[in-house]
GROMACS .gro file of C-alpha atoms in nm:
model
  242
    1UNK     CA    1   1.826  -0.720   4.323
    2UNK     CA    2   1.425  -0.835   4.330
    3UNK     CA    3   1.299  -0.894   3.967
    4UNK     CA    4   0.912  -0.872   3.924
    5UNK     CA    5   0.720  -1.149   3.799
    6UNK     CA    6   0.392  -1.310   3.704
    7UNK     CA    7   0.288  -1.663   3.647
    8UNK     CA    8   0.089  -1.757   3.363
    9UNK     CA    9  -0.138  -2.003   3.443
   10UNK     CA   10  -0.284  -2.081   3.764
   11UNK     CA   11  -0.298  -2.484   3.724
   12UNK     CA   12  -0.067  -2.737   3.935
   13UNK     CA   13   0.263  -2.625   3.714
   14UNK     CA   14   0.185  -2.293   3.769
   15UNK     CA   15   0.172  -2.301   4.144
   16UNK     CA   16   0.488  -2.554   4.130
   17UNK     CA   17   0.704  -2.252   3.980
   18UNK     CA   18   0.563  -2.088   4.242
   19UNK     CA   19   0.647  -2.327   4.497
   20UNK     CA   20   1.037  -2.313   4.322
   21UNK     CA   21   1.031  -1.936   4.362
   22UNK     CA   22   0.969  -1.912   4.720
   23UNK     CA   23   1.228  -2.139   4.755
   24UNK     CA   24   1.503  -1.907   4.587
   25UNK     CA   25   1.386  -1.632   4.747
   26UNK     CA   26   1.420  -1.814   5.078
   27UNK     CA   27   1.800  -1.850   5.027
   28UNK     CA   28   1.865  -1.568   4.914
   29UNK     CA   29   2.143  -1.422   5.188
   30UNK     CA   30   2.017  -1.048   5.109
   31UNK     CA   31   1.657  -0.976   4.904
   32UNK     CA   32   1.428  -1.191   4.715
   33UNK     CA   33   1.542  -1.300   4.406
   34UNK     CA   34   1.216  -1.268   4.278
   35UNK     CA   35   0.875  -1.047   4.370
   36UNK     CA   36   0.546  -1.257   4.245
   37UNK     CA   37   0.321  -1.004   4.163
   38UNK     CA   38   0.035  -1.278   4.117
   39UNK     CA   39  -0.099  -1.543   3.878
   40UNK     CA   40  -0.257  -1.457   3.559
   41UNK     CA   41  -0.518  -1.693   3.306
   42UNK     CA   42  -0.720  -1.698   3.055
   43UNK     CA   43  -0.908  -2.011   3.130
   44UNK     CA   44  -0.892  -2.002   3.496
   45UNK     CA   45  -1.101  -2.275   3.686
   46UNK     CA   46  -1.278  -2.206   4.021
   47UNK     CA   47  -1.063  -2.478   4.197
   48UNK     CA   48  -0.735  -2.333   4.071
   49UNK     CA   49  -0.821  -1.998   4.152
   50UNK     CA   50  -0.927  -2.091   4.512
   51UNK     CA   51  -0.536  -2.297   4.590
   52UNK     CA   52  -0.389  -1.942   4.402
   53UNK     CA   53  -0.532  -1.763   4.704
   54UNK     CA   54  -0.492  -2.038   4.952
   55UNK     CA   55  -0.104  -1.976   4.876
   56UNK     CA   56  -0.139  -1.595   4.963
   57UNK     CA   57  -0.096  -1.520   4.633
   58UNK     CA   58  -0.304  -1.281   4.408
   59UNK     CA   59  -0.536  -1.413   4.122
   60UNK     CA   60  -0.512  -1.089   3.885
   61UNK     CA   61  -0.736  -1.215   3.576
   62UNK     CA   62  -0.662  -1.252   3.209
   63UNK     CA   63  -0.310  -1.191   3.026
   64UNK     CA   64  -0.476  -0.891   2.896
   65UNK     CA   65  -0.287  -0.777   3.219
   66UNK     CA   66   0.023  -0.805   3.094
   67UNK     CA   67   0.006  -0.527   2.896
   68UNK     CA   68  -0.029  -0.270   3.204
   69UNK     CA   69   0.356  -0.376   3.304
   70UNK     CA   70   0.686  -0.230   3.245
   71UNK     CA   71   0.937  -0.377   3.008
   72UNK     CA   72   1.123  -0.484   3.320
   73UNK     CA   73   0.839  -0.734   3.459
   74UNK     CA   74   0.941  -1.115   3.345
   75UNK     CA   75   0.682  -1.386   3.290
   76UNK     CA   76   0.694  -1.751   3.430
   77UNK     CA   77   0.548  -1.974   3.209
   78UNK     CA   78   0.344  -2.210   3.398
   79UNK     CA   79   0.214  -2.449   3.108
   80UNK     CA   80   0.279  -2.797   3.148
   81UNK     CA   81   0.188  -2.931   2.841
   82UNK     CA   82   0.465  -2.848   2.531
   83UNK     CA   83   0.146  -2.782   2.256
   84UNK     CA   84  -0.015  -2.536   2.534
   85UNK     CA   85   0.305  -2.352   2.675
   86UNK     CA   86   0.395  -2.289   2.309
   87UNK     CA   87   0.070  -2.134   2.220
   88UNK     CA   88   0.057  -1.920   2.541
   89UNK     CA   89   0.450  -1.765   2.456
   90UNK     CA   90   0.332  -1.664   2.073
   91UNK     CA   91   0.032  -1.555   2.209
   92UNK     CA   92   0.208  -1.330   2.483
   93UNK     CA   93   0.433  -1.198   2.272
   94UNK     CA   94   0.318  -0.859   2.160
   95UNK     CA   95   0.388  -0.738   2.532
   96UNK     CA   96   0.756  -0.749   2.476
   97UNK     CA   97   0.819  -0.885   2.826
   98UNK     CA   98   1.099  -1.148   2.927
   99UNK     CA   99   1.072  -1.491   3.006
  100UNK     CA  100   1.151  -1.593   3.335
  101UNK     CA  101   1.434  -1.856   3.417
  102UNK     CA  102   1.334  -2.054   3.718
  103UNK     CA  103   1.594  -2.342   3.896
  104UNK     CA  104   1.562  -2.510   4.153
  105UNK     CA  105   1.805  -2.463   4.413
  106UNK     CA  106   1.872  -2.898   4.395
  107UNK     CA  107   1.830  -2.891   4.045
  108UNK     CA  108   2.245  -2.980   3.855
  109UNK     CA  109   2.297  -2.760   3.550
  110UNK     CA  110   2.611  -2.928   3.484
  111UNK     CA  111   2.927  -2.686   3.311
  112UNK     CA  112   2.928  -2.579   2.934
  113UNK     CA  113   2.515  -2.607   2.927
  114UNK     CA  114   2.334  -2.347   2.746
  115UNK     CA  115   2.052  -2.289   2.775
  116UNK     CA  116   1.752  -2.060   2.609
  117UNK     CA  117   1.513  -1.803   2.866
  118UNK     CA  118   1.238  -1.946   2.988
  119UNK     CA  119   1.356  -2.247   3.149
  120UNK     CA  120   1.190  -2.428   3.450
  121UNK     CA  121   1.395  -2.727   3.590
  122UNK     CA  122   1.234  -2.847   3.917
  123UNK     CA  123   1.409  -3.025   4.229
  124UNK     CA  124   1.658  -3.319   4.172
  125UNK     CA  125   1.675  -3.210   3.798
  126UNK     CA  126   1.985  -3.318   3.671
  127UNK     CA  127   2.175  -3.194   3.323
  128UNK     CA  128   2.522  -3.342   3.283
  129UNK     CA  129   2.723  -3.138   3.039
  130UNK     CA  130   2.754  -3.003   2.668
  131UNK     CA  131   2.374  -2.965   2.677
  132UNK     CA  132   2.186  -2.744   2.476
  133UNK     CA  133   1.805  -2.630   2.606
  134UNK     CA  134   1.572  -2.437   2.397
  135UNK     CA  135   1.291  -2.138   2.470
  136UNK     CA  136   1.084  -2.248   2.748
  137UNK     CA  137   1.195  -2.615   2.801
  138UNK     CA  138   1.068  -2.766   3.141
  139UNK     CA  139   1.297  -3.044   3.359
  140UNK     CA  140   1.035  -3.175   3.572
  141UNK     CA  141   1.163  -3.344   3.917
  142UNK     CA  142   1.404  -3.600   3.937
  143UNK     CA  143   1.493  -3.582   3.553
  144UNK     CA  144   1.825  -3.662   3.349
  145UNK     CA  145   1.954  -3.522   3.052
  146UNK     CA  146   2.263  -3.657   2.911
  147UNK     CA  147   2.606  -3.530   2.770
  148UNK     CA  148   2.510  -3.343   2.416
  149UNK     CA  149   2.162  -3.375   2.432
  150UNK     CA  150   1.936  -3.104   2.247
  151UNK     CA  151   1.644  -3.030   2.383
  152UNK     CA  152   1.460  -2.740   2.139
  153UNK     CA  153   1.193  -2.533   2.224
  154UNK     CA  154   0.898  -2.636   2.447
  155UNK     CA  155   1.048  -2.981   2.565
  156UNK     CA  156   0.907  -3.117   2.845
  157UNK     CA  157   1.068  -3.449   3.016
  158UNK     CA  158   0.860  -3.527   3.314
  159UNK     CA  159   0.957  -3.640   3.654
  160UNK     CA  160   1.214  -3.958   3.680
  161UNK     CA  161   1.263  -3.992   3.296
  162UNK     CA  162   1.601  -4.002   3.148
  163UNK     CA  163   1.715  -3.875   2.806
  164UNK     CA  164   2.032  -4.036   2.738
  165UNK     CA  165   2.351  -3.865   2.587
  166UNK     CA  166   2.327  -3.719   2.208
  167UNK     CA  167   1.966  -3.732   2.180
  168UNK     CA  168   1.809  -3.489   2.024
  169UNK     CA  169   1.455  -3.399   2.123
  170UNK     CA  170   1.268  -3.162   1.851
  171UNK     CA  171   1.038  -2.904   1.938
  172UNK     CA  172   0.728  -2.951   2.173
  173UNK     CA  173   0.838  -3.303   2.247
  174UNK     CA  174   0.681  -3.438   2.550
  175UNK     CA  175   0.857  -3.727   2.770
  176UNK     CA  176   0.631  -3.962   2.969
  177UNK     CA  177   0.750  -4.015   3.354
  178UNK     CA  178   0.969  -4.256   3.405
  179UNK     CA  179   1.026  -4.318   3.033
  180UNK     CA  180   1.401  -4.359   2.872
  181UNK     CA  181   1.500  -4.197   2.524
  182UNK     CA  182   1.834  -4.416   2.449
  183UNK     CA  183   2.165  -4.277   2.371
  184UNK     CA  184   2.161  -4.117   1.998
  185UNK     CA  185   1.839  -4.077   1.871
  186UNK     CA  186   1.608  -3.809   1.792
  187UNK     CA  187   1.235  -3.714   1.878
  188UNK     CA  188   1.050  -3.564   1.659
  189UNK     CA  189   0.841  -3.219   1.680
  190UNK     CA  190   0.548  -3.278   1.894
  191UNK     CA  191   0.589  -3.608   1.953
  192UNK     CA  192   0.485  -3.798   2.278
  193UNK     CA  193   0.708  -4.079   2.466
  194UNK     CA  194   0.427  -4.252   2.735
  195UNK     CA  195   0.470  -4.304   3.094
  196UNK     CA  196   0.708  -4.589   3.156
  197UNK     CA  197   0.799  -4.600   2.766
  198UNK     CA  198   1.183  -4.705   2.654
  199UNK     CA  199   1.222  -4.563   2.303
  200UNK     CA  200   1.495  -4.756   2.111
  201UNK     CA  201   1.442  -4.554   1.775
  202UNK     CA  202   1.400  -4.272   1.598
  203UNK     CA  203   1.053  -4.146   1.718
  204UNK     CA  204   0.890  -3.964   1.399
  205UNK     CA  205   0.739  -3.636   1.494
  206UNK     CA  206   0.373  -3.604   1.607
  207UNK     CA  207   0.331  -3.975   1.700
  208UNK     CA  208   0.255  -4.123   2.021
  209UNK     CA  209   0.502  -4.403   2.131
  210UNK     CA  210   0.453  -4.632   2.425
  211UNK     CA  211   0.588  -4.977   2.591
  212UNK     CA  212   0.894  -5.140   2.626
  213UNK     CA  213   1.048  -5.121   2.373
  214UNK     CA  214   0.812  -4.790   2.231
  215UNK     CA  215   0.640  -4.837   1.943
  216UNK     CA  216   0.376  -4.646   1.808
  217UNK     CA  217   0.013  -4.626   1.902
  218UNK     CA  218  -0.302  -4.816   1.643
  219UNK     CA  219  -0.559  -4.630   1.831
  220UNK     CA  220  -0.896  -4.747   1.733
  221UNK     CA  221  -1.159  -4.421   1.676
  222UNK     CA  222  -1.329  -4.456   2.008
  223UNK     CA  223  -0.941  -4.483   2.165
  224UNK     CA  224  -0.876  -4.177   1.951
  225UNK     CA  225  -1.085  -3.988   2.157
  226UNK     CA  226  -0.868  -3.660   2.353
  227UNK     CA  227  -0.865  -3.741   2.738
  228UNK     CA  228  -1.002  -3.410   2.923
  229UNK     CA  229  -0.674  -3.285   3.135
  230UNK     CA  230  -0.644  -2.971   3.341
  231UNK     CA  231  -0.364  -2.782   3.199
  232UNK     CA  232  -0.321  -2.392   3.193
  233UNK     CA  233  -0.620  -2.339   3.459
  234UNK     CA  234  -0.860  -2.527   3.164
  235UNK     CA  235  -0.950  -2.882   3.049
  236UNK     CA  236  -0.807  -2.941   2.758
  237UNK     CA  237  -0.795  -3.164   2.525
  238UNK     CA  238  -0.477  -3.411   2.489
  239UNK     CA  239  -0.448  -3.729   2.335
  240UNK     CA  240  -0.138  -3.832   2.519
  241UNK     CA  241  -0.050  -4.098   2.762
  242UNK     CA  242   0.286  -3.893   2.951
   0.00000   0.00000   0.00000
């Protein structure tokens, strides 16, 4: 059976879910799993627009499109950053239509994981067991999550970090590459672990932790200052170092 979907936002995690589709859909032994009916974004940049049609892929406009589409059409969630991808679901809502689960075929969902719709977990992902993943959490490539970790809604752990077993990673939490969350301890909501970071504490929510061991960031006001990232097919502005 070939679901229709569309991809919201046409930035580089957009086109990765992309890139995971195609790659379902090219093992499937019979159809596609999947039938991308194009990208769609509300802050679209000419440069993202352009690689959306180098892949062969339509660019249909704004998510005002989503409303011409049958109940049956799912939506991928391209939106890498937790504060943005959160935003974008509550503000696609009122077209009723499901969130699309995308795995890669070398990602490890290991057994008794549950997990929410909406989840993206790209190549060499790896989720042990007893794991429980909320709405929309991305597993960027060459994660870990441990035995009895929760990750809520939103997470997103970027490539090569590890969180360890029992953690427990509130909503919109963002984990730096390469960073380690240690066995037993929580993140709070919105709450950044930096690139490279090893967090050997409770991380309180909305704070920015970084080095080895993570503490938290004394930014003066000129450090203060959001860092202009693309994210959802728009710079943005986010004042984190993951």
């Amino acid at each position: 059976m070939t679901t229709d979907v569309l991809i919201v936002g046409a930035g580089g995690m957009g086109r990765e879910v992309y890139a995971v589709i195609c790659l379902l859909n090219g093992r499937s032994r019979d159809k596609p799993c999947w039938r991308v009916l194009g990208f769609v974004d509300d802050h679209p940049t000419e440069t993202n627009v352009g690689l959306v049609h180098r892949l062969g892929v339509p660019f249909l406009g704004s998510t005002r499109w989503l409303a011409s589409q049958p109940a049956s059409t799912h939506v991928a969630l391209g939106v890498g950053h937790p504060r943005l991808r959160r935003e974008t679901d509550q503000a696609i809502a009122r077209y009723g239509l499901p969130a699309a689960t995308v795995v890669h075929p070398n990602a490890e969902i290991g057994p008794d994981c549950v997990f929410q719709e909406g989840l993206f977990a790209a190549g060499g992902a790896r989720v042990t067991t007893n794991v429980a993943l909320g709405r929309h959490v991305h597993l960027n490539q060459n994660c870990t999550v441990g035995h009895d970790a929760v990750l809520d809604d939103y997470v997103s752990v970027n490539p090569l970090a590890a969180v360890s077993g029992y953690c427990r990673l509130r909503e919109g939490v963002m984990v730096g590459t390469t960073a380690a969350v240690l066995p037993r301890l929580t993140v709070g909501r919105d709450a950044t672990v930096g690139a490279g970071a090893c967090v050997t504490r409770d991380v309180p929510g909305g704070a920015v932790v970084m080095g080895v061991p993570a503490r938290p960031v004394v930014r003066s006001a000129a450090d203060a200052r959001p860092v202009m990232v693309a994210t959802h097919g728009r710079e943005d502005e986010v004042d984190h170092p993951a």
